[in-house]
Coordinates of C-alpha atoms (C1' of nucleotides) in Angstrom, one line a residue:
Chain A
M1 CA 207.8 -42.5 161.0
A2 CA 207.3 -41.8 157.4
Q3 CA 208.3 -44.4 154.8
K4 CA 211.6 -45.8 155.6
P5 CA 214.3 -44.7 153.2
S6 CA 216.3 -47.5 151.5
I7 CA 219.2 -48.2 149.2
P8 CA 219.1 -50.1 145.9
K9 CA 219.3 -53.8 145.9
G10 CA 222.9 -55.2 146.0
T11 CA 224.4 -52.0 147.5
R12 CA 225.4 -51.4 151.1
D13 CA 226.1 -48.7 153.7
F14 CA 229.3 -49.1 155.6
N15 CA 229.5 -48.1 159.3
P16 CA 232.7 -46.8 160.9
E17 CA 233.9 -50.2 162.0
Q18 CA 233.3 -51.7 158.5
V19 CA 235.1 -48.8 156.9
S20 CA 238.1 -49.3 159.2
K21 CA 238.2 -52.9 158.3
R22 CA 237.9 -52.3 154.6
N23 CA 240.7 -49.7 154.9
Y24 CA 242.8 -52.2 156.6
I25 CA 242.5 -54.5 153.6
F26 CA 243.0 -51.7 151.1
Q27 CA 246.1 -50.5 152.9
I28 CA 247.7 -54.0 152.8
I29 CA 247.0 -54.5 149.2
R30 CA 248.1 -51.0 148.3
G31 CA 251.3 -51.5 150.2
V32 CA 252.2 -54.8 148.5
F33 CA 251.3 -53.3 145.0
E34 CA 253.7 -50.5 145.7
T35 CA 256.5 -52.7 146.9
F36 CA 256.1 -54.7 143.6
G37 CA 256.5 -51.4 141.7
F38 CA 253.0 -50.7 140.6
Q39 CA 251.7 -47.1 140.3
P40 CA 248.2 -45.9 141.0
I41 CA 245.8 -44.5 138.4
E42 CA 242.1 -43.8 138.5
T43 CA 239.5 -43.7 135.8
P44 CA 236.0 -42.3 135.7
S45 CA 233.1 -44.3 137.2
F46 CA 231.3 -44.2 133.9
E47 CA 232.6 -44.6 130.4
N48 CA 231.2 -44.2 126.9
S49 CA 229.0 -47.1 126.2
D50 CA 230.9 -48.3 123.2
T51 CA 234.0 -48.5 125.3
L52 CA 232.3 -51.2 127.4
M53 CA 229.7 -52.8 125.3
G54 CA 230.7 -56.0 123.5
K55 CA 233.8 -56.5 125.6
Y56 CA 232.4 -59.0 128.1
G57 CA 230.3 -61.2 125.8
E58 CA 226.5 -61.1 125.5
E59 CA 226.0 -61.9 129.1
G60 CA 228.3 -59.1 130.1
D61 CA 226.4 -56.6 128.1
R62 CA 223.2 -57.4 129.9
L63 CA 224.9 -56.8 133.2
I64 CA 226.3 -53.4 132.4
F65 CA 224.4 -50.5 134.0
K66 CA 223.4 -48.1 131.3
I67 CA 223.0 -44.4 132.1
L68 CA 220.1 -42.6 130.5
D69 CA 221.0 -39.6 128.3
S70 CA 220.2 -36.2 129.7
G71 CA 217.3 -34.1 128.4
D72 CA 214.4 -35.2 126.4
F73 CA 216.1 -38.3 125.1
L74 CA 213.0 -40.0 123.7
S75 CA 212.2 -37.2 121.3
K76 CA 215.3 -37.8 119.3
V77 CA 214.7 -41.5 118.9
D78 CA 214.0 -42.6 115.4
D79 CA 210.3 -43.8 115.1
S80 CA 211.3 -47.0 113.4
I81 CA 213.5 -48.0 116.4
Y82 CA 211.0 -46.8 118.9
N83 CA 208.2 -48.9 117.4
L84 CA 210.3 -52.0 117.4
K85 CA 210.1 -52.1 121.2
D86 CA 213.4 -53.9 121.2
S87 CA 215.2 -52.9 124.4
N88 CA 218.6 -53.6 123.0
K89 CA 218.2 -51.5 119.9
L90 CA 216.5 -48.7 121.9
T91 CA 219.3 -48.7 124.5
S92 CA 221.9 -47.5 122.1
S93 CA 219.7 -44.5 121.1
I94 CA 218.8 -43.4 124.6
S95 CA 222.0 -44.2 126.5
E96 CA 225.5 -43.2 125.5
K97 CA 227.2 -43.7 128.9
A98 CA 227.5 -46.7 131.2
L99 CA 229.0 -47.5 134.6
R100 CA 232.2 -49.4 134.5
Y101 CA 231.9 -53.2 134.8
D102 CA 235.5 -53.9 135.7
L103 CA 238.8 -52.1 135.8
T104 CA 240.6 -54.0 133.0
V105 CA 238.7 -52.6 130.0
P106 CA 238.9 -49.0 131.2
F107 CA 242.6 -49.6 131.8
A108 CA 243.0 -50.8 128.2
R109 CA 241.2 -47.7 127.1
Y110 CA 243.5 -45.6 129.2
V111 CA 246.7 -47.2 127.8
V112 CA 245.6 -46.7 124.2
Q113 CA 244.5 -43.1 124.9
H114 CA 247.7 -42.2 126.7
Q115 CA 250.1 -44.4 124.8
N116 CA 252.5 -41.6 124.0
E117 CA 252.9 -40.5 127.6
I118 CA 253.3 -44.0 129.0
E119 CA 256.7 -45.6 129.7
F120 CA 256.4 -49.2 128.8
P121 CA 256.3 -51.7 130.4
F122 CA 253.7 -49.9 132.4
K123 CA 252.7 -51.3 135.8
R124 CA 249.6 -49.8 137.2
Y125 CA 247.3 -50.5 140.1
Q126 CA 243.8 -49.3 140.6
M127 CA 241.3 -49.7 143.4
Q128 CA 237.9 -48.5 142.6
P129 CA 234.3 -49.6 142.7
V130 CA 232.7 -51.4 139.7
W131 CA 229.0 -52.1 139.0
R132 CA 227.1 -55.0 137.7
A133 CA 223.3 -55.3 137.2
D134 CA 223.4 -58.8 138.6
R135 CA 221.1 -60.5 141.1
P136 CA 222.8 -60.3 144.5
Q137 CA 223.6 -63.4 146.5
K138 CA 226.3 -64.5 148.9
G139 CA 229.4 -62.5 148.2
R140 CA 227.8 -60.9 145.1
F141 CA 226.9 -57.3 145.0
R142 CA 225.8 -54.8 142.4
E143 CA 228.4 -52.4 143.6
F144 CA 231.7 -53.7 144.8
Y145 CA 235.4 -52.9 144.8
Q146 CA 238.1 -54.4 142.7
C147 CA 241.8 -54.0 143.3
D148 CA 243.7 -54.6 140.1
A149 CA 247.3 -54.7 139.2
D150 CA 248.3 -55.0 135.6
V151 CA 251.5 -54.8 133.5
V152 CA 251.3 -53.9 129.8
G153 CA 254.0 -53.9 127.3
S154 CA 255.9 -57.0 128.3
Q155 CA 255.5 -60.6 127.2
S156 CA 257.8 -61.9 129.8
L157 CA 256.6 -64.9 131.7
W158 CA 258.4 -63.5 134.7
Q159 CA 255.3 -61.2 135.1
E160 CA 253.1 -64.2 135.7
V161 CA 255.6 -65.5 138.2
E162 CA 255.6 -62.1 140.0
F163 CA 251.8 -62.1 140.2
V164 CA 251.7 -65.5 141.8
Q165 CA 254.1 -64.1 144.4
L166 CA 252.1 -60.9 144.8
Y167 CA 249.0 -63.0 145.6
D168 CA 251.0 -64.9 148.1
A169 CA 252.4 -61.7 149.7
V170 CA 249.0 -60.1 150.1
F171 CA 247.2 -63.1 151.6
S172 CA 250.1 -63.8 153.9
K173 CA 250.1 -60.3 155.2
L174 CA 246.3 -60.5 155.7
K175 CA 247.0 -63.7 157.7
L176 CA 244.7 -65.5 155.4
N177 CA 246.6 -68.7 155.2
G178 CA 245.8 -71.6 153.0
V179 CA 244.5 -69.9 149.9
T180 CA 244.9 -71.8 146.6
I181 CA 246.2 -70.0 143.5
K182 CA 244.8 -72.0 140.6
I183 CA 246.5 -71.6 137.3
N184 CA 245.7 -72.7 133.8
N185 CA 246.5 -71.6 130.3
R186 CA 244.1 -70.6 127.5
K187 CA 246.4 -72.2 125.0
I188 CA 245.9 -75.5 126.7
L189 CA 242.2 -75.1 126.5
S190 CA 242.4 -74.2 122.8
G191 CA 244.7 -77.1 122.2
I192 CA 242.2 -79.5 123.8
A193 CA 239.4 -78.0 121.8
E194 CA 241.5 -78.4 118.6
V195 CA 242.4 -82.0 119.4
I196 CA 238.7 -82.9 119.9
G197 CA 237.7 -81.0 116.8
A198 CA 235.8 -78.2 118.6
Q199 CA 237.9 -75.2 117.9
D200 CA 234.9 -73.2 116.9
K201 CA 233.1 -74.1 120.2
L202 CA 236.0 -73.1 122.5
I203 CA 233.8 -70.9 124.7
D204 CA 231.0 -73.4 125.1
F205 CA 233.6 -76.1 125.7
T206 CA 235.4 -74.2 128.4
V207 CA 232.3 -73.0 130.1
A208 CA 231.1 -76.6 130.4
L209 CA 234.5 -77.9 131.5
D210 CA 234.7 -75.2 134.2
K211 CA 231.7 -76.8 135.9
L212 CA 233.4 -80.2 136.4
D213 CA 233.9 -80.0 140.2
K214 CA 230.5 -78.5 140.7
I215 CA 228.1 -80.7 138.6
G216 CA 230.3 -83.7 137.9
E217 CA 231.6 -85.5 134.9
E218 CA 228.3 -86.8 133.5
K219 CA 226.6 -83.5 133.5
V220 CA 229.6 -81.8 131.9
K221 CA 229.5 -84.4 129.1
E222 CA 225.8 -83.8 128.7
E223 CA 226.2 -80.1 128.4
M224 CA 229.0 -80.5 125.8
L225 CA 226.8 -82.8 123.7
D226 CA 224.1 -80.3 124.1
K227 CA 226.3 -77.6 122.7
G228 CA 227.1 -79.7 119.7
I229 CA 230.5 -81.2 120.6
S230 CA 230.8 -84.7 119.1
Q231 CA 230.7 -87.9 121.1
S232 CA 234.0 -89.0 119.6
G233 CA 235.5 -85.7 120.7
I234 CA 234.2 -86.1 124.3
D235 CA 235.6 -89.6 124.4
K236 CA 239.0 -88.2 123.7
L237 CA 238.6 -86.1 126.8
Q238 CA 238.4 -89.1 129.1
P239 CA 242.0 -88.8 130.4
L240 CA 241.2 -85.1 131.3
F241 CA 238.3 -86.0 133.6
S242 CA 240.5 -88.3 135.6
L243 CA 243.4 -85.9 135.7
K244 CA 244.7 -85.8 139.2
G245 CA 247.9 -85.5 141.2
N246 CA 250.5 -82.9 141.4
F247 CA 251.5 -80.2 139.0
E248 CA 254.2 -82.3 137.3
S249 CA 252.2 -85.4 136.8
Q250 CA 249.3 -83.5 135.4
I251 CA 251.7 -81.8 133.0
E252 CA 252.9 -85.2 131.8
T253 CA 249.3 -86.4 131.1
L254 CA 248.6 -83.2 129.2
K255 CA 251.6 -83.6 127.1
T256 CA 250.3 -86.9 125.7
I257 CA 246.8 -85.5 125.2
L258 CA 248.1 -82.5 123.4
S259 CA 251.0 -84.0 121.5
A260 CA 249.2 -83.1 118.2
S261 CA 248.6 -79.5 119.1
K262 CA 251.4 -77.0 118.7
E263 CA 249.4 -74.4 120.6
G264 CA 248.6 -76.7 123.5
L265 CA 252.2 -77.7 123.9
K266 CA 253.2 -74.0 124.0
G267 CA 250.7 -73.6 126.8
I268 CA 252.3 -76.5 128.7
E269 CA 255.7 -75.0 128.3
E270 CA 254.5 -71.7 129.8
L271 CA 252.9 -73.4 132.8
E272 CA 256.1 -75.4 133.4
F273 CA 258.2 -72.3 133.3
I274 CA 256.0 -70.6 135.9
N275 CA 255.8 -73.6 138.1
T276 CA 259.5 -74.2 138.1
A277 CA 260.2 -70.6 139.0
I278 CA 257.7 -70.7 141.8
N279 CA 259.1 -73.9 143.2
K280 CA 262.5 -72.3 143.4
L281 CA 261.4 -69.0 144.8
E282 CA 258.9 -70.6 147.2
L283 CA 255.6 -69.2 148.4
Q284 CA 254.9 -68.1 152.0
T285 CA 251.4 -69.4 152.8
A286 CA 249.6 -70.0 149.5
S287 CA 249.8 -73.0 147.2
L288 CA 249.9 -73.1 143.4
E289 CA 247.8 -75.7 141.7
L290 CA 247.3 -76.6 138.1
D291 CA 243.6 -76.8 137.3
V292 CA 242.8 -77.6 133.7
T293 CA 239.1 -77.0 134.3
L294 CA 239.8 -73.4 135.2
A295 CA 238.3 -71.4 132.3
R296 CA 236.8 -68.4 134.1
G297 CA 235.3 -66.3 131.7
L298 CA 236.7 -63.2 130.3
N299 CA 236.9 -63.8 126.6
Y300 CA 240.1 -61.9 126.3
Y301 CA 242.6 -64.1 128.2
T302 CA 245.1 -65.6 125.8
G303 CA 247.7 -67.2 128.0
A304 CA 247.8 -67.8 131.8
I305 CA 244.5 -67.8 133.6
L306 CA 244.7 -67.3 137.4
E307 CA 242.1 -67.7 140.1
V308 CA 242.4 -67.6 143.9
S309 CA 240.0 -69.6 146.1
A310 CA 239.5 -69.0 149.8
P311 CA 240.8 -71.6 152.2
K312 CA 238.7 -74.8 151.9
N313 CA 236.9 -74.3 155.2
V314 CA 235.0 -71.2 154.0
Q315 CA 232.2 -71.2 151.5
M316 CA 233.0 -68.4 149.1
G317 CA 233.5 -68.1 145.4
S318 CA 236.8 -66.9 144.1
I319 CA 238.5 -64.0 145.9
G320 CA 240.7 -63.0 143.0
G321 CA 241.4 -63.7 139.4
G322 CA 243.4 -62.7 136.5
G323 CA 245.4 -63.6 133.4
R324 CA 247.3 -62.8 130.3
Y325 CA 245.6 -61.0 127.5
D326 CA 247.7 -60.4 124.4
D327 CA 245.0 -58.5 122.4
L328 CA 243.3 -56.3 124.9
T329 CA 244.3 -53.0 123.6
G330 CA 243.8 -54.3 120.0
I331 CA 240.1 -53.7 120.3
F332 CA 240.9 -50.0 120.9
G333 CA 243.3 -50.0 117.9
L334 CA 246.7 -50.5 119.5
K335 CA 248.2 -53.7 118.4
D336 CA 250.9 -55.9 119.9
V337 CA 250.7 -54.7 123.4
S338 CA 250.6 -57.7 125.7
G339 CA 249.2 -57.3 129.1
V340 CA 248.8 -59.5 132.2
G341 CA 247.0 -58.6 135.4
I342 CA 245.3 -59.8 138.5
S343 CA 242.4 -58.6 140.6
F344 CA 241.5 -58.8 144.3
G345 CA 237.8 -58.9 145.2
L346 CA 237.8 -56.7 148.3
D347 CA 234.3 -57.3 149.4
R348 CA 234.7 -61.1 149.3
I349 CA 238.1 -60.9 151.1
Y350 CA 236.3 -58.9 153.8
L351 CA 233.6 -61.6 154.2
V352 CA 236.3 -64.3 154.5
L353 CA 238.4 -62.4 157.0
E354 CA 235.2 -61.7 159.0
E355 CA 234.2 -65.3 159.0
L356 CA 237.6 -66.5 160.1
G357 CA 238.0 -63.7 162.7
L358 CA 241.2 -62.4 161.1
F359 CA 240.8 -58.7 161.6
P360 CA 243.2 -57.3 164.1
E361 CA 241.7 -55.9 167.3
A362 CA 243.2 -52.5 166.8
V363 CA 241.4 -51.9 163.5
S364 CA 238.1 -51.1 165.3
K365 CA 239.5 -48.8 168.0
S366 CA 238.2 -45.3 167.6
I367 CA 240.1 -43.0 170.0
D368 CA 242.8 -43.5 172.6
V369 CA 241.4 -41.3 175.3
L370 CA 238.2 -39.5 176.2
F371 CA 238.1 -36.5 178.6
I372 CA 235.0 -36.3 180.8
N373 CA 233.3 -33.0 180.7
F374 CA 232.6 -31.4 184.1
G375 CA 231.8 -27.9 183.0
E376 CA 233.2 -24.9 181.1
D377 CA 236.3 -24.2 183.1
E378 CA 237.2 -27.8 183.2
S379 CA 236.6 -28.2 179.5
L380 CA 239.0 -25.4 178.7
F381 CA 241.6 -26.9 181.0
S382 CA 241.0 -30.3 179.3
L383 CA 241.3 -28.9 175.8
K384 CA 244.7 -27.5 176.6
A385 CA 245.9 -31.0 177.4
I386 CA 244.0 -32.5 174.5
K387 CA 245.9 -30.1 172.2
Q388 CA 249.2 -31.4 173.6
L389 CA 248.1 -35.0 173.2
R390 CA 247.0 -34.5 169.6
E391 CA 250.4 -32.9 168.8
N392 CA 251.8 -36.2 169.9
N393 CA 249.5 -38.1 167.6
I394 CA 247.4 -39.4 170.4
H395 CA 243.7 -39.6 169.4
A396 CA 241.9 -37.6 172.0
E397 CA 238.6 -35.9 172.5
L398 CA 236.5 -34.1 175.0
Y399 CA 232.9 -35.2 175.6
P400 CA 231.0 -32.2 174.2
D401 CA 228.4 -31.8 177.0
A402 CA 228.6 -31.7 180.7
A403 CA 226.3 -34.6 180.9
K404 CA 225.9 -37.0 183.7
M405 CA 229.0 -39.0 184.5
K406 CA 227.2 -42.3 183.9
K407 CA 226.2 -41.2 180.4
Q408 CA 229.8 -40.1 179.6
M409 CA 231.3 -43.3 180.9
N410 CA 228.8 -45.3 178.9
Y411 CA 229.7 -43.4 175.8
A412 CA 233.4 -44.3 176.4
N413 CA 232.4 -48.0 176.8
K414 CA 230.3 -48.1 173.7
R415 CA 233.1 -46.5 171.7
N416 CA 235.6 -48.9 173.0
V417 CA 237.8 -46.1 174.4
P418 CA 240.7 -47.7 176.4
F419 CA 241.3 -44.6 178.7
V420 CA 239.3 -41.8 180.2
V421 CA 240.6 -38.7 181.8
L422 CA 238.8 -36.9 184.6
V423 CA 239.5 -33.3 185.3
G424 CA 237.4 -31.6 188.0
E425 CA 238.0 -28.9 190.5
Q426 CA 240.6 -30.9 192.5
E427 CA 242.7 -31.7 189.4
M428 CA 242.5 -28.1 188.2
N429 CA 243.7 -26.8 191.5
S430 CA 246.6 -29.3 191.6
N431 CA 247.3 -29.1 187.9
T432 CA 246.9 -32.8 187.5
Y433 CA 244.8 -35.3 185.5
T434 CA 243.1 -38.5 186.7
L435 CA 243.8 -41.2 184.2
K436 CA 241.4 -44.1 184.3
N437 CA 242.0 -47.4 182.5
M438 CA 238.6 -48.5 181.3
V439 CA 239.6 -52.2 181.1
S440 CA 241.1 -52.7 184.6
G441 CA 239.3 -49.8 186.3
D442 CA 242.6 -48.6 187.8
Q443 CA 243.2 -44.8 188.0
N444 CA 246.0 -42.5 189.1
Q445 CA 246.8 -38.8 189.2
V446 CA 249.5 -37.6 186.8
N447 CA 250.8 -34.4 185.4
L448 CA 250.7 -33.5 181.7
N449 CA 254.0 -34.9 180.8
Q450 CA 253.2 -38.2 182.4
L451 CA 249.9 -38.2 180.7
V452 CA 251.5 -37.8 177.3
S453 CA 254.0 -40.5 177.9
L454 CA 251.5 -43.0 179.4
L455 CA 249.2 -42.6 176.4
K456 CA 251.9 -42.6 173.7
Chain B
rG1 C1' 217.0 -62.9 132.8
rU2 C1' 214.7 -68.0 135.3
rG3 C1' 213.0 -70.7 139.8
rG4 C1' 212.4 -70.6 145.1
rU5 C1' 212.5 -67.8 149.8
rU6 C1' 211.9 -63.6 153.2
rG7 C1' 209.7 -58.9 155.1
rU8 C1' 206.0 -57.5 162.3
rA9 C1' 209.5 -51.8 167.5
rG10 C1' 216.4 -49.2 166.3
rC11 C1' 218.1 -54.8 166.4
rU12 C1' 216.8 -60.3 166.9
rC13 C1' 212.3 -62.6 166.6
rA14 C1' 207.0 -64.6 168.8
rG15 C1' 201.9 -64.0 167.0
rC16 C1' 197.7 -71.3 166.3
rU17 C1' 193.2 -72.9 161.0
rG18 C1' 191.3 -64.5 159.7
rG19 C1' 188.1 -62.2 165.4
rU20 C1' 189.0 -57.2 171.3
rU21 C1' 193.6 -51.9 172.8
rA22 C1' 199.9 -56.6 168.1
rG23 C1' 203.9 -59.2 172.2
rA24 C1' 209.1 -60.7 174.2
rG25 C1' 214.4 -60.0 174.7
rC26 C1' 218.2 -56.7 173.6
rA27 C1' 218.9 -51.4 172.7
rU28 C1' 217.2 -46.2 174.0
rU29 C1' 215.4 -42.6 177.8
rG30 C1' 214.4 -41.5 183.0
rG31 C1' 215.0 -43.2 188.1
rU32 C1' 217.4 -46.2 192.4
rU33 C1' 222.9 -43.3 192.3
rU34 C1' 224.2 -34.5 191.2
rG35 C1' 233.0 -37.0 190.6
rU36 C1' 233.2 -42.9 188.5
rG37 C1' 231.2 -47.1 183.4
rG38 C1' 230.5 -52.4 182.2
rU39 C1' 226.2 -55.8 186.8
rA40 C1' 221.2 -55.4 189.3
rC41 C1' 216.2 -53.5 190.1
rC42 C1' 211.9 -50.0 188.7
rA43 C1' 209.5 -47.1 185.0
rA44 C1' 208.7 -44.9 180.2
rG45 C1' 208.8 -44.0 175.0
rG46 C1' 208.8 -46.5 170.3
rG47 C1' 204.9 -50.3 165.3
rU48 C1' 199.2 -47.3 159.4
rC49 C1' 202.6 -55.7 160.8
rG50 C1' 207.4 -53.8 153.3
rC51 C1' 204.1 -51.2 149.7
rC52 C1' 199.5 -51.2 146.5
rG53 C1' 195.1 -53.6 145.4
rG54 C1' 191.4 -57.7 146.2
rU55 C1' 188.2 -61.3 149.1
rU56 C1' 185.5 -60.6 153.9
rC57 C1' 181.0 -58.0 158.7
rG58 C1' 186.2 -58.1 160.0
rA59 C1' 193.1 -59.1 157.3
rA60 C1' 199.7 -59.0 160.5
rU61 C1' 197.1 -63.7 159.2
rC62 C1' 193.8 -65.5 152.8
rC63 C1' 194.6 -64.1 147.2
rG64 C1' 197.1 -61.0 143.2
rG65 C1' 200.8 -57.5 142.0
rU66 C1' 205.2 -54.8 143.3
rC67 C1' 209.7 -53.8 146.0
rU68 C1' 213.2 -55.9 149.4
rU69 C1' 216.2 -60.2 151.7
rC70 C1' 218.6 -64.7 151.1
rC71 C1' 219.4 -69.1 148.0
rA72 C1' 220.0 -71.9 143.4
rC73 C1' 220.6 -71.4 138.0
rC74 C1' 222.9 -68.2 134.2
rC75 C1' 227.2 -65.7 134.8
rC76 C1' 230.9 -63.8 137.9
rA77 C1' 235.0 -60.8 142.1

RNA sequence: GUGGUUGUAGCUCAGCUGGUUAGAGCAUUGGUUUGUGGUACCAAGGGUCGCCGGUUCGAAUCCGGUCUUCCACCCCA
């Protein structure tokens, strides 16, 4: 064998069984999206670089896959830039396109570009791959699918309520019970930053706070000090570190901490609204939890922040996330369009379902029945029956070669085919079919009508 | 981007401190069995030991680089 071919780091091939399982997840998410009134759109896999660059922070820019310009791109680079040997500066001269990093920013671009054709509020869903030049690890790939649903053009908090229900509906249908939908509000985080005198360090502050359950209180305080947040400010956070209990009691504690911050109180009010509504509407299998440390990244969230974690017995990062972003289309020049949306991480959900054995058996079934090939006349006779079966939506096929019986039966086993039909001289003469159940081993002779109804 | 880890047959892995023709199980193919599979037995095929370079009389084994795997950090779905 020559050198083995390979695929790039962090990418995967999917075999038939994996594709079936992935489609199962897609189909459930799509179904729920549509019952909630979302409509599908698609956008190109690559965008103009300036659409993407600068939208995800410095770290994000690094993780965007850039596409080299076509042609002799180096010859048009200005000597002064070339001689600097500064990759960042050079990139913008040799790459004007980049692979999309998520679905939210391209969607914002879409809304701005098509604003005159869109009926607001606009509810869209989108299920497409995204790419990140990240180092792979568990549940982290360089090419993966996101399934997003967003609403733009409505500031109503009922949208947030609906998204919590949507998460609950999808995970309930997937039989993935016990997921936790964590919710927080950017206004609360800003409020806290304001109260401790660190408005200007909001991002550093939230990034540190986000690590609380991972690295512990002391390390979080260290990191905050490191980032230049004052000791007196950190002291004021003390009640926050010991914040425990249910939604309502956490809210009460927050009200005292944030009594001086108008913005913080607004955030609390929003959370209370959502929580009250969800309590009245009730969730099927998920639970809604307030988590003040939830600060997950994207710089553009302005209100609610949502994140879904897998049931506690599986080790997996978040399997979904989302939030409210009042200014998203602003960066593309369209003001005052509020949006809110959520995302499902298909690849991670797959890993969780696999680990918990939650894929239905039927997902991996290939065909309903295989006809054993005994020769040319028998094949023709079989294909007439197969035609009939297919018209009845029964998945049927003929083994293509008149190979040994053992080989054909083995093939049926490997492909997990539940039934096999044997048609030889005897059957042709009596115009019947021998139907064999591959699980029990039973077999009986039937006519065509019986065959159809038995397999249906 | 930082630190660590992994790489031997299609798959899962042995191979001691460098020393003959690199092994096993599973899978594949053929046979026992020319209309009856999953079990059993017999036999066969299949590897430039990730790649490049170095040390050595001699490298799967030691050293360097590179790619890949997995993990942690950063960040994130």
